[in-house]
Amino acid sequence: MALRLAPKFKRVALHTRNFAAISSNSPHPSLNTVGPYQVFDRNAKRLQKDRAAAHDSGEKSRTVDYVRNEVADRMMERFLDIKRNFDTIVDLGSGPGHFTRLLETDKVKKSVMIDSSEVTLNRDPDSEFEVEVERVVADEEHLLETIDRNSQDAIVSCLSLHWVNDLPGVLIQIKEALKPDGLFLGAMLGGDTLFELRTSLQLAEVEREGGISPHVSPMTDTRDISNLLGRAGFTLLTVDIDEVKVAYPSMWELIEDLQDMGEGNAVIGRRNVIPRDTLAAASAIYKEMHGNEDGSIPATFQVIYMIGWKPAPSQPKPLERGTGKTNLKEVL
């Protein structure tokens, strides 16, 4: 196998693309069942994360932390801009603690890390964290079964929400778990994520097999997030988009790293095996359509960052229409 290039990170200009937003009003199923309106097999996703974190005692998983670590760094920039200290925060879908590892005791005293994968949650020892940590094995889709309503000052989520089936419902649960004027800070993958891989696999399947099947999971369109946060009851919203671009020697290293990240396909009805000749065709198409001048191929991870606050009487409110005292013509 070719040697992996060092991951390259780059902030780039964005172009949005429409994909289906995940929305469901179905009752919450258990982790081991598949409900009628589910898009993702949550049990399969948990097993993928378990296997990834257990491989080689977690060492293989640590080598592919670069995307989550980069996103956690950018989340922390936004967190530090909030001029408030917290006794305890909840790190929802924490994984091994990419965001919690960056916390310092002058800002936060304790982090409650929640994840559905026990192996992933316990991958790294407490000594790697500056703040006190508590680990809770629970499904992110059932937050209110683990956290009491109106009990938390802040809830954060770093690259976990793109795997939940009922995103509007989870956002409502997060809002309900917060105290009035509580903070929600999240980052999730958006619809342009891995569009290079998606298009290459689709073209290869059409060429070799005469049809396509889903291999990259559907993700929420960036324009939906503000509406979903508003519908969930959050106020003082901030939503922005960024991208992490990583260079790989070929598509094969990208697929290997995605598996080691626990980010394999978990769409219900997915194909478990892709013919080797289809993958070879996809690799050639990938390099031809998207390849870099140095022979490597890029992979785009589009990240949606969101901040919302639970309503409280003390929060600033917009003035009523007609109460302004400055004429806009004078300003312009």
mmCIF file of C-alpha atoms in Angstrom:
data_model
loop_
_atom_site.group_PDB
_atom_site.id
_atom_site.type_symbol
_atom_site.label_atom_id
_atom_site.label_comp_id
_atom_site.label_asym_id
_atom_site.label_seq_id
_atom_site.Cartn_x
_atom_site.Cartn_y
_atom_site.Cartn_z
ATOM 1 C CA MET A 1 0.000 0.000 0.000
ATOM 2 C CA ALA A 2 1.239 3.479 -0.762
ATOM 3 C CA LEU A 3 2.487 5.561 2.115
ATOM 4 C CA ARG A 4 -0.152 7.941 3.438
ATOM 5 C CA LEU A 5 0.513 11.611 2.903
ATOM 6 C CA ALA A 6 0.383 13.830 5.929
ATOM 7 C CA PRO A 7 -3.173 15.226 6.155
ATOM 8 C CA LYS A 8 -3.403 18.782 4.835
ATOM 9 C CA PHE A 9 -5.964 21.172 6.249
ATOM 10 C CA LYS A 10 -7.183 24.194 4.355
ATOM 11 C CA ARG A 11 -9.938 26.744 4.837
ATOM 12 C CA VAL A 12 -11.643 27.207 1.475
ATOM 13 C CA ALA A 13 -14.531 29.047 -0.145
ATOM 14 C CA LEU A 14 -17.780 27.109 -0.045
ATOM 15 C CA HIS A 15 -20.353 25.985 -2.558
ATOM 16 C CA THR A 16 -23.585 24.494 -1.206
ATOM 17 C CA ARG A 17 -25.367 21.489 -2.637
ATOM 18 C CA ASN A 18 -28.824 20.200 -1.725
ATOM 19 C CA PHE A 19 -29.252 16.868 0.018
ATOM 20 C CA ALA A 20 -32.155 15.551 2.025
ATOM 21 C CA ALA A 21 -32.526 16.926 5.533
ATOM 22 C CA ILE A 22 -33.127 14.251 8.115
ATOM 23 C CA SER A 23 -36.464 14.770 9.806
ATOM 24 C CA SER A 24 -38.661 12.206 11.500
ATOM 25 C CA ASN A 25 -41.623 12.274 13.825
ATOM 26 C CA SER A 26 -41.383 8.584 14.546
ATOM 27 C CA PRO A 27 -41.165 7.312 18.137
ATOM 28 C CA HIS A 28 -37.644 6.715 19.357
ATOM 29 C CA PRO A 29 -36.613 3.081 18.724
ATOM 30 C CA SER A 30 -34.130 1.214 20.857
ATOM 31 C CA LEU A 31 -30.510 0.918 19.764
ATOM 32 C CA ASN A 32 -31.111 -2.648 18.551
ATOM 33 C CA THR A 33 -34.194 -2.073 16.417
ATOM 34 C CA VAL A 34 -34.944 -0.399 13.131
ATOM 35 C CA GLY A 35 -37.955 1.916 13.136
ATOM 36 C CA PRO A 36 -40.122 2.618 10.077
ATOM 37 C CA TYR A 37 -38.730 6.142 9.521
ATOM 38 C CA GLN A 38 -35.076 5.521 10.255
ATOM 39 C CA VAL A 39 -32.354 6.412 7.787
ATOM 40 C CA PHE A 40 -29.387 5.080 9.767
ATOM 41 C CA ASP A 41 -28.893 1.732 11.478
ATOM 42 C CA ARG A 42 -27.802 2.973 14.896
ATOM 43 C CA ASN A 43 -26.746 -0.485 16.056
ATOM 44 C CA ALA A 44 -24.504 -0.910 13.005
ATOM 45 C CA LYS A 45 -22.974 2.508 13.674
ATOM 46 C CA ARG A 46 -22.242 1.594 17.304
ATOM 47 C CA LEU A 47 -20.568 -1.643 16.200
ATOM 48 C CA GLN A 48 -18.487 0.241 13.617
ATOM 49 C CA LYS A 49 -17.267 2.647 16.295
ATOM 50 C CA ASP A 50 -16.571 -0.241 18.691
ATOM 51 C CA ARG A 51 -14.452 -2.072 16.126
ATOM 52 C CA ALA A 52 -12.570 1.063 15.107
ATOM 53 C CA ALA A 53 -11.687 1.989 18.708
ATOM 54 C CA ALA A 54 -10.737 -1.598 19.647
ATOM 55 C CA HIS A 55 -8.431 -2.153 16.660
ATOM 56 C CA ASP A 56 -4.807 -2.425 17.808
ATOM 57 C CA SER A 57 -5.783 -1.263 21.317
ATOM 58 C CA GLY A 58 -6.992 2.048 19.911
ATOM 59 C CA GLU A 59 -3.699 3.005 18.225
ATOM 60 C CA LYS A 60 -5.132 2.699 14.721
ATOM 61 C CA SER A 61 -8.064 4.888 15.727
ATOM 62 C CA ARG A 62 -5.748 7.566 17.165
ATOM 63 C CA THR A 63 -3.890 7.925 13.854
ATOM 64 C CA VAL A 64 -7.111 9.058 12.136
ATOM 65 C CA ASP A 65 -8.230 11.579 14.754
ATOM 66 C CA TYR A 66 -7.008 14.444 12.550
ATOM 67 C CA VAL A 67 -10.434 15.523 11.195
ATOM 68 C CA ARG A 68 -12.194 15.458 14.566
ATOM 69 C CA ASN A 69 -9.250 17.133 16.271
ATOM 70 C CA GLU A 70 -9.258 19.931 13.692
ATOM 71 C CA VAL A 71 -13.006 20.468 14.073
ATOM 72 C CA ALA A 72 -12.695 20.369 17.873
ATOM 73 C CA ASP A 73 -10.014 23.098 17.654
ATOM 74 C CA ARG A 74 -12.325 25.303 15.583
ATOM 75 C CA MET A 75 -15.213 24.620 17.973
ATOM 76 C CA MET A 76 -13.011 25.632 20.877
ATOM 77 C CA GLU A 77 -12.311 28.988 19.204
ATOM 78 C CA ARG A 78 -16.059 29.647 19.240
ATOM 79 C CA PHE A 79 -16.413 28.354 22.813
ATOM 80 C CA LEU A 80 -13.701 30.684 24.097
ATOM 81 C CA ASP A 81 -15.482 33.639 22.484
ATOM 82 C CA ILE A 82 -18.351 33.045 24.947
ATOM 83 C CA LYS A 83 -17.458 35.089 28.019
ATOM 84 C CA ARG A 84 -18.894 32.737 30.581
ATOM 85 C CA ASN A 85 -17.473 30.027 32.828
ATOM 86 C CA PHE A 86 -19.191 26.687 33.415
ATOM 87 C CA ASP A 87 -19.058 24.258 36.315
ATOM 88 C CA THR A 88 -20.188 21.329 34.132
ATOM 89 C CA ILE A 89 -20.827 20.795 30.444
ATOM 90 C CA VAL A 90 -22.249 17.794 28.559
ATOM 91 C CA ASP A 91 -20.203 16.551 25.596
ATOM 92 C CA LEU A 92 -22.878 14.752 23.544
ATOM 93 C CA GLY A 93 -21.587 12.079 21.171
ATOM 94 C CA SER A 94 -18.153 12.765 22.587
ATOM 95 C CA GLY A 95 -16.291 9.796 21.138
ATOM 96 C CA PRO A 96 -13.018 9.504 23.077
ATOM 97 C CA GLY A 97 -13.227 13.207 23.985
ATOM 98 C CA HIS A 98 -11.791 15.306 21.160
ATOM 99 C CA PHE A 99 -13.460 18.489 22.448
ATOM 100 C CA THR A 100 -13.248 17.710 26.161
ATOM 101 C CA ARG A 101 -9.487 17.204 25.854
ATOM 102 C CA LEU A 102 -9.136 20.895 24.932
ATOM 103 C CA LEU A 103 -11.014 22.203 27.989
ATOM 104 C CA GLU A 104 -9.143 24.035 30.722
ATOM 105 C CA THR A 105 -10.167 24.327 34.345
ATOM 106 C CA ASP A 106 -10.377 28.118 34.312
ATOM 107 C CA LYS A 107 -13.305 27.787 31.870
ATOM 108 C CA VAL A 108 -14.936 24.447 32.788
ATOM 109 C CA LYS A 109 -14.597 22.276 35.875
ATOM 110 C CA LYS A 110 -16.152 19.018 34.648
ATOM 111 C CA SER A 111 -17.267 17.393 31.394
ATOM 112 C CA VAL A 112 -19.902 14.658 31.177
ATOM 113 C CA MET A 113 -19.016 12.647 28.067
ATOM 114 C CA ILE A 114 -21.931 10.746 26.495
ATOM 115 C CA ASP A 115 -21.528 8.256 23.651
ATOM 116 C CA SER A 116 -23.304 5.120 22.453
ATOM 117 C CA SER A 117 -20.011 3.243 21.961
ATOM 118 C CA GLU A 118 -18.517 2.155 25.284
ATOM 119 C CA VAL A 119 -15.235 1.134 23.641
ATOM 120 C CA THR A 120 -14.826 4.528 21.968
ATOM 121 C CA LEU A 121 -15.849 6.405 25.110
ATOM 122 C CA ASN A 122 -13.179 4.670 27.202
ATOM 123 C CA ARG A 123 -10.406 4.642 24.599
ATOM 124 C CA ASP A 124 -8.247 7.275 26.309
ATOM 125 C CA PRO A 125 -7.353 7.506 30.026
ATOM 126 C CA ASP A 126 -8.450 10.301 32.380
ATOM 127 C CA SER A 127 -4.854 11.517 32.567
ATOM 128 C CA GLU A 128 -5.203 13.004 29.067
ATOM 129 C CA PHE A 129 -7.837 15.484 30.273
ATOM 130 C CA GLU A 130 -7.225 18.594 32.335
ATOM 131 C CA VAL A 131 -10.809 18.799 33.590
ATOM 132 C CA GLU A 132 -12.685 16.170 35.555
ATOM 133 C CA VAL A 133 -14.509 13.743 33.242
ATOM 134 C CA GLU A 134 -17.517 11.506 33.752
ATOM 135 C CA ARG A 135 -18.287 8.905 31.065
ATOM 136 C CA VAL A 136 -21.853 7.816 30.331
ATOM 137 C CA VAL A 137 -22.772 5.131 27.805
ATOM 138 C CA ALA A 138 -26.070 6.219 26.236
ATOM 139 C CA ASP A 139 -27.673 6.814 22.865
ATOM 140 C CA GLU A 140 -27.606 10.440 21.753
ATOM 141 C CA GLU A 141 -31.119 10.000 20.332
ATOM 142 C CA HIS A 142 -32.471 9.455 23.873
ATOM 143 C CA LEU A 143 -30.789 12.302 25.735
ATOM 144 C CA LEU A 144 -33.675 13.006 28.118
ATOM 145 C CA GLU A 145 -33.521 9.417 29.369
ATOM 146 C CA THR A 146 -30.018 10.211 30.630
ATOM 147 C CA ILE A 147 -30.090 13.948 31.448
ATOM 148 C CA ASP A 148 -32.837 15.689 33.444
ATOM 149 C CA ARG A 149 -34.753 18.586 31.944
ATOM 150 C CA ASN A 150 -33.580 22.098 32.829
ATOM 151 C CA SER A 151 -30.398 20.741 34.412
ATOM 152 C CA GLN A 152 -27.431 21.754 32.222
ATOM 153 C CA ASP A 153 -25.593 25.038 31.725
ATOM 154 C CA ALA A 154 -24.063 23.967 28.406
ATOM 155 C CA ILE A 155 -24.235 21.072 25.933
ATOM 156 C CA VAL A 156 -21.704 20.641 23.125
ATOM 157 C CA SER A 157 -21.570 18.114 20.293
ATOM 158 C CA CYS A 158 -18.570 17.584 18.006
ATOM 159 C CA LEU A 159 -19.251 15.607 14.803
ATOM 160 C CA SER A 160 -21.925 13.275 16.121
ATOM 161 C CA LEU A 161 -25.292 14.687 15.056
ATOM 162 C CA HIS A 162 -24.921 13.697 11.387
ATOM 163 C CA TRP A 163 -25.639 10.095 12.452
ATOM 164 C CA VAL A 164 -28.918 10.702 14.335
ATOM 165 C CA ASN A 165 -32.200 9.793 12.655
ATOM 166 C CA ASP A 166 -34.418 12.460 14.182
ATOM 167 C CA LEU A 167 -32.302 15.612 14.182
ATOM 168 C CA PRO A 168 -35.221 17.969 15.010
ATOM 169 C CA GLY A 169 -36.173 15.719 17.924
ATOM 170 C CA VAL A 170 -32.610 15.574 19.267
ATOM 171 C CA LEU A 171 -32.299 19.373 19.082
ATOM 172 C CA ILE A 172 -35.534 19.694 21.065
ATOM 173 C CA GLN A 173 -34.178 17.275 23.694
ATOM 174 C CA ILE A 174 -30.961 19.309 23.940
ATOM 175 C CA LYS A 175 -32.970 22.496 24.459
ATOM 176 C CA GLU A 176 -35.145 20.803 27.098
ATOM 177 C CA ALA A 177 -32.083 19.522 28.969
ATOM 178 C CA LEU A 178 -30.598 23.008 29.225
ATOM 179 C CA LYS A 179 -31.321 25.496 31.966
ATOM 180 C CA PRO A 180 -32.833 28.821 30.871
ATOM 181 C CA ASP A 181 -30.118 30.818 29.084
ATOM 182 C CA GLY A 182 -28.163 27.579 28.623
ATOM 183 C CA LEU A 183 -25.734 27.206 25.725
ATOM 184 C CA PHE A 184 -25.745 24.707 22.863
ATOM 185 C CA LEU A 185 -22.615 24.595 20.704
ATOM 186 C CA GLY A 186 -22.391 21.992 17.953
ATOM 187 C CA ALA A 187 -20.541 20.947 14.839
ATOM 188 C CA MET A 188 -21.866 18.440 12.314
ATOM 189 C CA LEU A 189 -20.976 17.351 8.796
ATOM 190 C CA GLY A 190 -22.955 19.042 6.028
ATOM 191 C CA GLY A 191 -24.255 17.949 2.655
ATOM 192 C CA ASP A 192 -21.082 18.627 0.645
ATOM 193 C CA THR A 193 -19.037 16.230 2.767
ATOM 194 C CA LEU A 194 -17.145 13.686 0.637
ATOM 195 C CA PHE A 195 -18.897 14.820 -2.547
ATOM 196 C CA GLU A 196 -15.801 13.691 -4.487
ATOM 197 C CA LEU A 197 -16.163 10.132 -3.202
ATOM 198 C CA ARG A 198 -19.934 10.156 -3.706
ATOM 199 C CA THR A 199 -19.788 11.231 -7.348
ATOM 200 C CA SER A 200 -16.911 8.869 -8.182
ATOM 201 C CA LEU A 201 -18.705 5.827 -6.762
ATOM 202 C CA GLN A 202 -21.956 6.736 -8.495
ATOM 203 C CA LEU A 203 -20.310 7.162 -11.903
ATOM 204 C CA ALA A 204 -18.385 3.905 -11.488
ATOM 205 C CA GLU A 205 -21.536 1.982 -10.567
ATOM 206 C CA VAL A 206 -23.449 3.362 -13.542
ATOM 207 C CA GLU A 207 -20.571 2.405 -15.828
ATOM 208 C CA ARG A 208 -19.925 -1.090 -14.429
ATOM 209 C CA GLU A 209 -23.304 -2.145 -13.016
ATOM 210 C CA GLY A 210 -25.949 0.020 -14.674
ATOM 211 C CA GLY A 211 -27.278 1.582 -11.457
ATOM 212 C CA ILE A 212 -26.338 3.245 -8.168
ATOM 213 C CA SER A 213 -26.767 2.557 -4.466
ATOM 214 C CA PRO A 214 -26.018 4.753 -1.438
ATOM 215 C CA HIS A 215 -22.453 4.548 -0.126
ATOM 216 C CA VAL A 216 -22.070 8.000 1.468
ATOM 217 C CA SER A 217 -24.790 8.821 3.975
ATOM 218 C CA PRO A 218 -27.313 11.609 3.327
ATOM 219 C CA MET A 219 -26.611 14.710 5.394
ATOM 220 C CA THR A 220 -28.500 17.821 6.364
ATOM 221 C CA ASP A 221 -28.401 20.769 4.006
ATOM 222 C CA THR A 222 -26.664 23.757 5.520
ATOM 223 C CA ARG A 223 -29.662 26.028 4.903
ATOM 224 C CA ASP A 224 -31.883 23.826 7.069
ATOM 225 C CA ILE A 225 -29.918 24.184 10.292
ATOM 226 C CA SER A 226 -31.107 27.672 11.277
ATOM 227 C CA ASN A 227 -34.718 26.621 10.682
ATOM 228 C CA LEU A 228 -34.269 23.444 12.729
ATOM 229 C CA LEU A 229 -32.681 25.343 15.625
ATOM 230 C CA GLY A 230 -35.485 27.902 15.549
ATOM 231 C CA ARG A 231 -38.154 25.201 15.453
ATOM 232 C CA ALA A 232 -36.484 23.494 18.422
ATOM 233 C CA GLY A 233 -36.906 26.722 20.422
ATOM 234 C CA PHE A 234 -33.375 28.122 20.463
ATOM 235 C CA THR A 235 -32.754 31.870 20.298
ATOM 236 C CA LEU A 236 -29.755 34.132 19.496
ATOM 237 C CA LEU A 237 -28.699 31.736 16.742
ATOM 238 C CA THR A 238 -25.314 31.691 15.043
ATOM 239 C CA VAL A 239 -24.672 29.278 12.141
ATOM 240 C CA ASP A 240 -21.586 29.257 9.947
ATOM 241 C CA ILE A 241 -19.919 26.840 7.541
ATOM 242 C CA ASP A 242 -16.318 25.816 7.091
ATOM 243 C CA GLU A 243 -14.440 23.066 5.290
ATOM 244 C CA VAL A 244 -11.598 20.725 6.143
ATOM 245 C CA LYS A 245 -9.785 19.397 3.072
ATOM 246 C CA VAL A 246 -7.489 16.402 3.438
ATOM 247 C CA ALA A 247 -5.109 15.052 0.775
ATOM 248 C CA TYR A 248 -4.723 11.272 0.341
ATOM 249 C CA PRO A 249 -2.483 9.233 -1.983
ATOM 250 C CA SER A 250 -5.579 7.582 -3.477
ATOM 251 C CA MET A 251 -9.193 6.656 -2.789
ATOM 252 C CA TRP A 252 -8.081 3.440 -1.094
ATOM 253 C CA GLU A 253 -6.368 5.276 1.782
ATOM 254 C CA LEU A 254 -9.427 7.507 2.192
ATOM 255 C CA ILE A 255 -11.760 4.511 2.517
ATOM 256 C CA GLU A 256 -9.372 2.820 4.964
ATOM 257 C CA ASP A 257 -9.199 5.935 7.139
ATOM 258 C CA LEU A 258 -12.998 6.347 7.132
ATOM 259 C CA GLN A 259 -13.332 2.794 8.437
ATOM 260 C CA ASP A 260 -10.703 3.423 11.132
ATOM 261 C CA MET A 261 -12.620 6.586 12.126
ATOM 262 C CA GLY A 262 -15.809 4.552 12.590
ATOM 263 C CA GLU A 263 -17.338 6.599 9.765
ATOM 264 C CA GLY A 264 -18.325 3.710 7.515
ATOM 265 C CA ASN A 265 -21.673 3.625 5.745
ATOM 266 C CA ALA A 266 -24.583 2.958 8.141
ATOM 267 C CA VAL A 267 -27.522 3.719 5.841
ATOM 268 C CA ILE A 268 -30.312 1.147 6.104
ATOM 269 C CA GLY A 269 -30.402 -0.921 2.913
ATOM 270 C CA ARG A 270 -26.733 -0.309 2.099
ATOM 271 C CA ARG A 271 -24.717 -2.781 0.052
ATOM 272 C CA ASN A 272 -22.296 -4.711 2.240
ATOM 273 C CA VAL A 273 -19.904 -5.517 -0.621
ATOM 274 C CA ILE A 274 -18.833 -3.428 -3.621
ATOM 275 C CA PRO A 275 -17.233 -5.378 -6.504
ATOM 276 C CA ARG A 276 -13.498 -4.832 -6.788
ATOM 277 C CA ASP A 277 -13.717 -3.697 -10.404
ATOM 278 C CA THR A 278 -16.301 -1.046 -9.447
ATOM 279 C CA LEU A 279 -13.987 0.272 -6.746
ATOM 280 C CA ALA A 280 -11.057 0.300 -9.164
ATOM 281 C CA ALA A 281 -13.136 2.283 -11.666
ATOM 282 C CA ALA A 282 -14.210 4.704 -8.917
ATOM 283 C CA SER A 283 -10.579 5.235 -7.892
ATOM 284 C CA ALA A 284 -9.608 6.095 -11.470
ATOM 285 C CA ILE A 285 -12.602 8.426 -11.862
ATOM 286 C CA TYR A 286 -11.800 10.108 -8.530
ATOM 287 C CA LYS A 287 -8.231 10.879 -9.598
ATOM 288 C CA GLU A 288 -9.293 12.033 -13.060
ATOM 289 C CA MET A 289 -12.132 14.309 -11.914
ATOM 290 C CA HIS A 290 -10.805 15.643 -8.618
ATOM 291 C CA GLY A 291 -7.088 14.803 -8.431
ATOM 292 C CA ASN A 292 -4.471 17.319 -7.293
ATOM 293 C CA GLU A 293 -1.488 18.286 -9.413
ATOM 294 C CA ASP A 294 0.876 16.346 -7.128
ATOM 295 C CA GLY A 295 -1.000 13.093 -7.804
ATOM 296 C CA SER A 296 -2.919 13.025 -4.530
ATOM 297 C CA ILE A 297 -6.698 13.229 -4.250
ATOM 298 C CA PRO A 298 -8.673 15.669 -2.032
ATOM 299 C CA ALA A 299 -11.463 14.754 0.347
ATOM 300 C CA THR A 300 -13.775 17.524 1.530
ATOM 301 C CA PHE A 301 -15.393 17.514 4.965
ATOM 302 C CA GLN A 302 -17.970 20.305 5.118
ATOM 303 C CA VAL A 303 -18.635 21.333 8.720
ATOM 304 C CA ILE A 304 -21.654 23.265 9.998
ATOM 305 C CA TYR A 305 -21.042 25.093 13.291
ATOM 306 C CA MET A 306 -24.071 26.166 15.299
ATOM 307 C CA ILE A 307 -24.690 28.120 18.493
ATOM 308 C CA GLY A 308 -28.064 28.500 20.171
ATOM 309 C CA TRP A 309 -29.351 29.559 23.564
ATOM 310 C CA LYS A 310 -32.351 28.364 25.512
ATOM 311 C CA PRO A 311 -34.760 31.300 25.965
ATOM 312 C CA ALA A 312 -34.655 33.211 29.239
ATOM 313 C CA PRO A 313 -36.226 36.494 30.430
ATOM 314 C CA SER A 314 -32.764 38.003 30.944
ATOM 315 C CA GLN A 315 -31.728 37.622 27.299
ATOM 316 C CA PRO A 316 -31.623 40.711 25.048
ATOM 317 C CA LYS A 317 -34.614 41.033 22.752
ATOM 318 C CA PRO A 318 -35.027 42.934 19.466
ATOM 319 C CA LEU A 319 -36.800 46.272 19.638
ATOM 320 C CA GLU A 320 -40.332 46.523 18.285
ATOM 321 C CA ARG A 321 -40.822 47.816 14.781
ATOM 322 C CA GLY A 322 -40.987 51.602 14.587
ATOM 323 C CA THR A 323 -39.013 52.271 17.771
ATOM 324 C CA GLY A 324 -35.753 53.132 16.002
ATOM 325 C CA LYS A 325 -34.406 56.683 16.477
ATOM 326 C CA THR A 326 -31.890 56.841 13.623
ATOM 327 C CA ASN A 327 -32.959 57.330 10.033
ATOM 328 C CA LEU A 328 -31.318 54.758 7.732
ATOM 329 C CA LYS A 329 -30.890 57.464 5.068
ATOM 330 C CA GLU A 330 -28.608 59.374 7.426
ATOM 331 C CA VAL A 331 -26.441 56.329 7.949
ATOM 332 C CA LEU A 332 -26.114 55.571 4.258
#
